[in-house]
Amino acid sequence: MSMDVILKWYEEHKCVKCGSPRLDLRRDGLWQCRDCGEIQSNDLLEFHEIGLRESDVAGLIRMGLLKSVMRSNKSHYVAINWDAYERWRSAETPRECLITRELLDKFVYGYEEEKELVMKLNDAQVHLLLVGPPASGKTQFLEALASLPCSVMTMAASSTRAGLEELLFGNPLYLLIDELEKVKDARDLDVLLGVMWGGKLRINKSGRHVEMSVRTRVVAAANSLRGLRQALLSRFAVIEFKEYTKEEYINIVKWATERDPEARR
């Protein structure tokens, strides 16, 4: 992949002080390390010299992963846009964290269309709010995602801003919140706004203001939208759930019994 070749170049020209490859090109032509601040002179990255084609680099520039820093008739020098690259990299879903149909079928009866929508979390940096009456299967979706190794789950009623910050600081792939409307103070959920809009977590940690990029998708369930702030709701894609019919309840009991033989005893 083209980006791998460019990252290898950065590894070969890494910071002389701390060894980090995360270097930014300054206006004066010197490189500055993002991690320790060291300033050093380096060659410029000319993509022809490392075997890349113009079309490869043009695509990466369109994606925002590279920026053009200098160009002439014969040469074109580029640099990594680290903020965009880290957002792009964090959006890739690890294989062990993929949401599969098999996983959802194990936890949830029916809701075939809803399962397809939830599986879109694999490919997009989106946030979902599952809304519907009690006992309509919303929590089962959260429990399915909670079984993945990259998820953390909490109940809104017992969550505070500090508690949510601590969970997000671990940069989970999925933050799962059940009964969102029962949060004691809706303002505590404001910590989610930057995460859901630009992938940025801004908190105070050990007396210091910390801003970090996170890959987290927020998936929440609620019985209603009452009391939730519009600024938060506008960042969710809402999936509405209908109450199970009596016939569906009977089928669920049969399904659960067949799935778990212990339930028959």
CSV table of C-alpha atoms in Angstrom, one decimal:
chain,number,residue,atom,x,y,z
A,1,MET,CA,0.0,0.0,0.0
A,2,SER,CA,1.2,3.5,-0.8
A,3,MET,CA,0.9,4.7,2.7
A,4,ASP,CA,3.1,1.9,4.0
A,5,VAL,CA,5.9,3.0,1.7
A,6,ILE,CA,5.6,6.6,3.0
A,7,LEU,CA,5.5,5.5,6.6
A,8,LYS,CA,8.7,3.5,6.0
A,9,TRP,CA,10.4,6.7,4.8
A,10,TYR,CA,9.4,8.4,8.0
A,11,GLU,CA,10.7,5.5,10.0
A,12,GLU,CA,14.1,5.9,8.3
A,13,HIS,CA,14.1,9.7,9.0
A,14,LYS,CA,12.7,9.5,12.5
A,15,CYS,CA,13.4,11.9,15.3
A,16,VAL,CA,17.1,11.8,16.4
A,17,LYS,CA,16.2,12.5,20.0
A,18,CYS,CA,13.2,10.2,20.8
A,19,GLY,CA,13.0,7.9,17.8
A,20,SER,CA,9.4,8.9,16.9
A,21,PRO,CA,8.5,9.0,13.1
A,22,ARG,CA,5.8,11.6,13.7
A,23,LEU,CA,7.6,14.6,12.2
A,24,ASP,CA,5.9,17.7,11.0
A,25,LEU,CA,7.5,19.9,8.3
A,26,ARG,CA,7.9,23.5,9.4
A,27,ARG,CA,7.7,26.6,7.1
A,28,ASP,CA,11.4,27.1,7.4
A,29,GLY,CA,12.1,23.6,5.9
A,30,LEU,CA,13.1,22.0,9.2
A,31,TRP,CA,11.2,19.0,10.8
A,32,GLN,CA,9.8,19.1,14.3
A,33,CYS,CA,8.9,16.0,16.3
A,34,ARG,CA,5.3,15.8,17.5
A,35,ASP,CA,6.3,13.8,20.5
A,36,CYS,CA,9.3,15.6,22.0
A,37,GLY,CA,9.5,18.9,20.1
A,38,GLU,CA,13.0,18.3,18.7
A,39,ILE,CA,13.8,20.3,15.6
A,40,GLN,CA,16.1,18.7,13.0
A,41,SER,CA,17.1,19.0,9.4
A,42,ASN,CA,16.0,16.2,7.0
A,43,ASP,CA,15.7,15.5,3.4
A,44,LEU,CA,12.3,16.3,1.9
A,45,LEU,CA,10.0,13.4,0.9
A,46,GLU,CA,10.0,13.2,-2.9
A,47,PHE,CA,7.6,10.4,-3.8
A,48,HIS,CA,9.2,9.5,-7.1
A,49,GLU,CA,12.4,8.6,-5.2
A,50,ILE,CA,10.6,6.0,-3.1
A,51,GLY,CA,8.8,4.4,-6.1
A,52,LEU,CA,5.3,5.9,-5.9
A,53,ARG,CA,3.3,7.1,-8.8
A,54,GLU,CA,1.7,10.5,-9.3
A,55,SER,CA,-1.8,8.9,-9.2
A,56,ASP,CA,-1.0,7.2,-5.8
A,57,VAL,CA,0.0,10.4,-4.2
A,58,ALA,CA,-2.9,12.4,-5.8
A,59,GLY,CA,-5.3,9.9,-4.2
A,60,LEU,CA,-3.7,10.3,-0.8
A,61,ILE,CA,-3.8,14.1,-1.1
A,62,ARG,CA,-7.5,14.0,-2.0
A,63,MET,CA,-8.1,11.8,1.1
A,64,GLY,CA,-6.3,14.5,3.2
A,65,LEU,CA,-3.6,12.0,4.3
A,66,LEU,CA,-0.8,13.8,2.5
A,67,LYS,CA,-0.2,17.5,1.9
A,68,SER,CA,1.8,19.0,-0.9
A,69,VAL,CA,4.7,21.1,0.4
A,70,MET,CA,6.7,22.0,-2.7
A,71,ARG,CA,6.4,21.4,-6.4
A,72,SER,CA,8.5,22.0,-9.5
A,73,ASN,CA,8.5,20.7,-13.1
A,74,LYS,CA,10.6,17.7,-12.1
A,75,SER,CA,9.9,17.1,-8.4
A,76,HIS,CA,6.9,17.0,-6.0
A,77,TYR,CA,7.6,17.0,-2.3
A,78,VAL,CA,4.9,15.8,0.2
A,79,ALA,CA,4.4,15.3,3.9
A,80,ILE,CA,2.0,13.3,6.1
A,81,ASN,CA,-1.0,15.1,7.5
A,82,TRP,CA,-0.7,13.4,10.9
A,83,ASP,CA,-4.1,14.5,12.3
A,84,ALA,CA,-6.0,13.1,9.2
A,85,TYR,CA,-3.8,10.0,9.1
A,86,GLU,CA,-4.5,9.1,12.8
A,87,ARG,CA,-8.2,9.6,12.3
A,88,TRP,CA,-8.1,7.4,9.2
A,89,ARG,CA,-6.0,4.7,10.9
A,90,SER,CA,-8.2,4.6,14.0
A,91,ALA,CA,-11.3,4.1,11.8
A,92,GLU,CA,-10.1,0.7,10.6
A,93,THR,CA,-11.9,-2.0,12.5
A,94,PRO,CA,-9.7,-4.8,13.9
A,95,ARG,CA,-10.8,-8.3,12.7
A,96,GLU,CA,-11.6,-9.5,16.2
A,97,CYS,CA,-13.9,-6.5,16.7
A,98,LEU,CA,-16.0,-6.9,13.5
A,99,ILE,CA,-19.7,-7.1,14.0
A,100,THR,CA,-21.0,-10.2,12.2
A,101,ARG,CA,-24.4,-11.5,11.5
A,102,GLU,CA,-23.6,-14.6,13.4
A,103,LEU,CA,-22.8,-12.5,16.5
A,104,LEU,CA,-26.0,-10.6,16.3
A,105,ASP,CA,-28.1,-13.7,15.7
A,106,LYS,CA,-26.7,-15.2,18.8
A,107,PHE,CA,-28.1,-12.4,21.0
A,108,VAL,CA,-31.0,-11.0,19.1
A,109,TYR,CA,-34.2,-12.6,17.7
A,110,GLY,CA,-35.6,-11.0,14.5
A,111,TYR,CA,-34.9,-7.4,13.6
A,112,GLU,CA,-33.2,-8.4,10.3
A,113,GLU,CA,-33.1,-4.8,8.9
A,114,GLU,CA,-31.9,-3.4,12.2
A,115,LYS,CA,-29.0,-5.9,12.2
A,116,GLU,CA,-27.9,-4.8,8.8
A,117,LEU,CA,-27.8,-1.2,10.0
A,118,VAL,CA,-25.8,-2.1,13.1
A,119,MET,CA,-23.3,-3.9,11.0
A,120,LYS,CA,-22.5,-0.7,9.1
A,121,LEU,CA,-20.5,0.2,12.2
A,122,ASN,CA,-17.8,-2.0,10.7
A,123,ASP,CA,-17.2,0.4,7.8
A,124,ALA,CA,-18.2,3.9,9.0
A,125,GLN,CA,-17.4,6.3,11.9
A,126,VAL,CA,-21.1,6.6,12.9
A,127,HIS,CA,-22.9,6.6,16.2
A,128,LEU,CA,-26.2,4.8,16.8
A,129,LEU,CA,-29.1,5.5,19.1
A,130,LEU,CA,-31.6,2.6,19.5
A,131,VAL,CA,-34.9,4.0,20.6
A,132,GLY,CA,-38.1,2.0,21.5
A,133,PRO,CA,-40.3,0.7,24.3
A,134,PRO,CA,-38.9,-1.5,27.1
A,135,ALA,CA,-38.3,-5.2,26.2
A,136,SER,CA,-38.0,-4.5,22.5
A,137,GLY,CA,-34.5,-6.0,22.0
A,138,LYS,CA,-32.4,-2.8,22.3
A,139,THR,CA,-30.3,-4.0,25.2
A,140,GLN,CA,-29.7,-7.4,23.5
A,141,PHE,CA,-28.0,-5.4,20.6
A,142,LEU,CA,-25.8,-3.7,23.2
A,143,GLU,CA,-24.9,-7.0,24.9
A,144,ALA,CA,-23.9,-8.5,21.5
A,145,LEU,CA,-21.5,-5.6,21.0
A,146,ALA,CA,-20.3,-5.8,24.6
A,147,SER,CA,-19.1,-9.3,24.0
A,148,LEU,CA,-16.4,-7.9,21.6
A,149,PRO,CA,-13.0,-7.3,23.2
A,150,CYS,CA,-12.9,-3.6,22.1
A,151,SER,CA,-16.1,-2.5,23.8
A,152,VAL,CA,-17.0,-1.0,27.2
A,153,MET,CA,-20.6,-0.8,28.5
A,154,THR,CA,-22.2,1.4,31.1
A,155,MET,CA,-25.7,2.4,32.4
A,156,ALA,CA,-26.5,6.0,32.0
A,157,ALA,CA,-28.2,6.2,35.4
A,158,SER,CA,-24.9,5.5,37.1
A,159,SER,CA,-22.7,7.4,34.7
A,160,THR,CA,-21.0,10.8,35.4
A,161,ARG,CA,-18.9,13.0,33.2
A,162,ALA,CA,-15.8,11.9,35.0
A,163,GLY,CA,-16.7,8.2,34.6
A,164,LEU,CA,-17.4,8.6,30.9
A,165,GLU,CA,-14.1,10.5,30.4
A,166,GLU,CA,-12.3,7.6,32.1
A,167,LEU,CA,-13.9,5.1,29.7
A,168,LEU,CA,-13.2,7.2,26.7
A,169,PHE,CA,-9.6,7.7,27.7
A,170,GLY,CA,-9.0,4.0,27.1
A,171,ASN,CA,-10.0,4.7,23.4
A,172,PRO,CA,-12.5,1.8,23.1
A,173,LEU,CA,-13.9,1.1,19.6
A,174,TYR,CA,-17.4,1.0,21.0
A,175,LEU,CA,-18.8,2.9,24.0
A,176,LEU,CA,-22.2,1.3,24.8
A,177,ILE,CA,-24.7,3.2,27.0
A,178,ASP,CA,-28.0,1.7,28.1
A,179,GLU,CA,-31.1,3.7,29.1
A,180,LEU,CA,-29.5,6.9,27.9
A,181,GLU,CA,-32.5,9.0,29.0
A,182,LYS,CA,-32.0,8.1,32.6
A,183,VAL,CA,-28.7,10.0,33.0
A,184,LYS,CA,-28.9,12.1,36.1
A,185,ASP,CA,-27.5,15.3,34.5
A,186,ALA,CA,-27.8,15.5,30.7
A,187,ARG,CA,-24.8,17.9,30.8
A,188,ASP,CA,-22.6,15.0,31.8
A,189,LEU,CA,-23.1,13.6,28.3
A,190,ASP,CA,-21.5,16.7,26.7
A,191,VAL,CA,-18.2,15.0,26.9
A,192,LEU,CA,-19.4,12.8,24.0
A,193,LEU,CA,-19.9,15.8,21.7
A,194,GLY,CA,-16.3,16.2,20.5
A,195,VAL,CA,-15.8,12.5,20.3
A,196,MET,CA,-18.9,12.1,18.1
A,197,TRP,CA,-18.3,15.1,15.9
A,198,GLY,CA,-14.5,15.2,15.2
A,199,GLY,CA,-13.1,12.2,17.0
A,200,LYS,CA,-11.5,14.4,19.7
A,201,LEU,CA,-11.6,13.8,23.5
A,202,ARG,CA,-10.8,17.0,25.5
A,203,ILE,CA,-10.4,16.4,29.3
A,204,ASN,CA,-8.4,17.5,32.2
A,205,LYS,CA,-6.0,14.7,33.4
A,206,SER,CA,-3.8,15.1,36.4
A,207,GLY,CA,-4.2,18.8,36.3
A,208,ARG,CA,-3.4,19.1,32.6
A,209,HIS,CA,-5.6,19.8,29.7
A,210,VAL,CA,-5.4,16.8,27.4
A,211,GLU,CA,-6.7,16.5,23.8
A,212,MET,CA,-6.5,13.2,22.0
A,213,SER,CA,-7.8,11.5,18.9
A,214,VAL,CA,-10.1,8.6,19.6
A,215,ARG,CA,-11.7,6.0,17.3
A,216,THR,CA,-14.8,5.4,19.5
A,217,ARG,CA,-18.2,4.8,18.1
A,218,VAL,CA,-21.0,5.6,20.6
A,219,VAL,CA,-23.9,3.1,20.6
A,220,ALA,CA,-26.7,3.9,23.0
A,221,ALA,CA,-30.2,2.7,23.8
A,222,ALA,CA,-33.1,4.7,25.2
A,223,ASN,CA,-36.8,4.1,25.9
A,224,SER,CA,-37.5,7.7,24.9
A,225,LEU,CA,-35.7,10.9,23.9
A,226,ARG,CA,-37.2,12.9,26.7
A,227,GLY,CA,-34.6,15.1,28.5
A,228,LEU,CA,-31.8,14.5,26.0
A,229,ARG,CA,-30.2,17.6,24.6
A,230,GLN,CA,-30.5,18.3,20.9
A,231,ALA,CA,-26.8,18.9,20.4
A,232,LEU,CA,-26.2,15.3,21.4
A,233,LEU,CA,-29.2,13.8,19.5
A,234,SER,CA,-28.1,15.5,16.2
A,235,ARG,CA,-24.9,13.4,16.3
A,236,PHE,CA,-26.7,10.1,16.4
A,237,ALA,CA,-28.3,8.0,13.6
A,238,VAL,CA,-31.5,6.9,15.2
A,239,ILE,CA,-32.9,3.4,14.8
A,240,GLU,CA,-36.5,3.0,16.0
A,241,PHE,CA,-37.7,-0.3,17.5
A,242,LYS,CA,-41.3,-1.4,17.7
A,243,GLU,CA,-42.7,-3.5,20.6
A,244,TYR,CA,-42.6,-7.2,20.1
A,245,THR,CA,-46.1,-8.7,19.3
A,246,LYS,CA,-47.5,-11.5,21.4
A,247,GLU,CA,-46.6,-14.0,18.7
A,248,GLU,CA,-43.1,-12.7,18.5
A,249,TYR,CA,-42.7,-13.1,22.3
A,250,ILE,CA,-43.8,-16.7,22.1
A,251,ASN,CA,-41.2,-17.3,19.3
A,252,ILE,CA,-38.5,-15.6,21.4
A,253,VAL,CA,-39.2,-17.9,24.3
A,254,LYS,CA,-38.9,-20.9,22.0
A,255,TRP,CA,-35.8,-19.5,20.3
A,256,ALA,CA,-34.1,-18.8,23.7
A,257,THR,CA,-35.0,-22.3,25.0
A,258,GLU,CA,-33.5,-23.9,21.9
A,259,ARG,CA,-30.4,-21.8,22.1
A,260,ASP,CA,-29.8,-22.5,25.8
A,261,PRO,CA,-30.8,-26.0,26.9
A,262,GLU,CA,-30.3,-25.0,30.5
A,263,ALA,CA,-33.3,-22.8,30.2
A,264,ARG,CA,-35.6,-25.9,29.9
A,265,ARG,CA,-34.8,-27.1,33.4
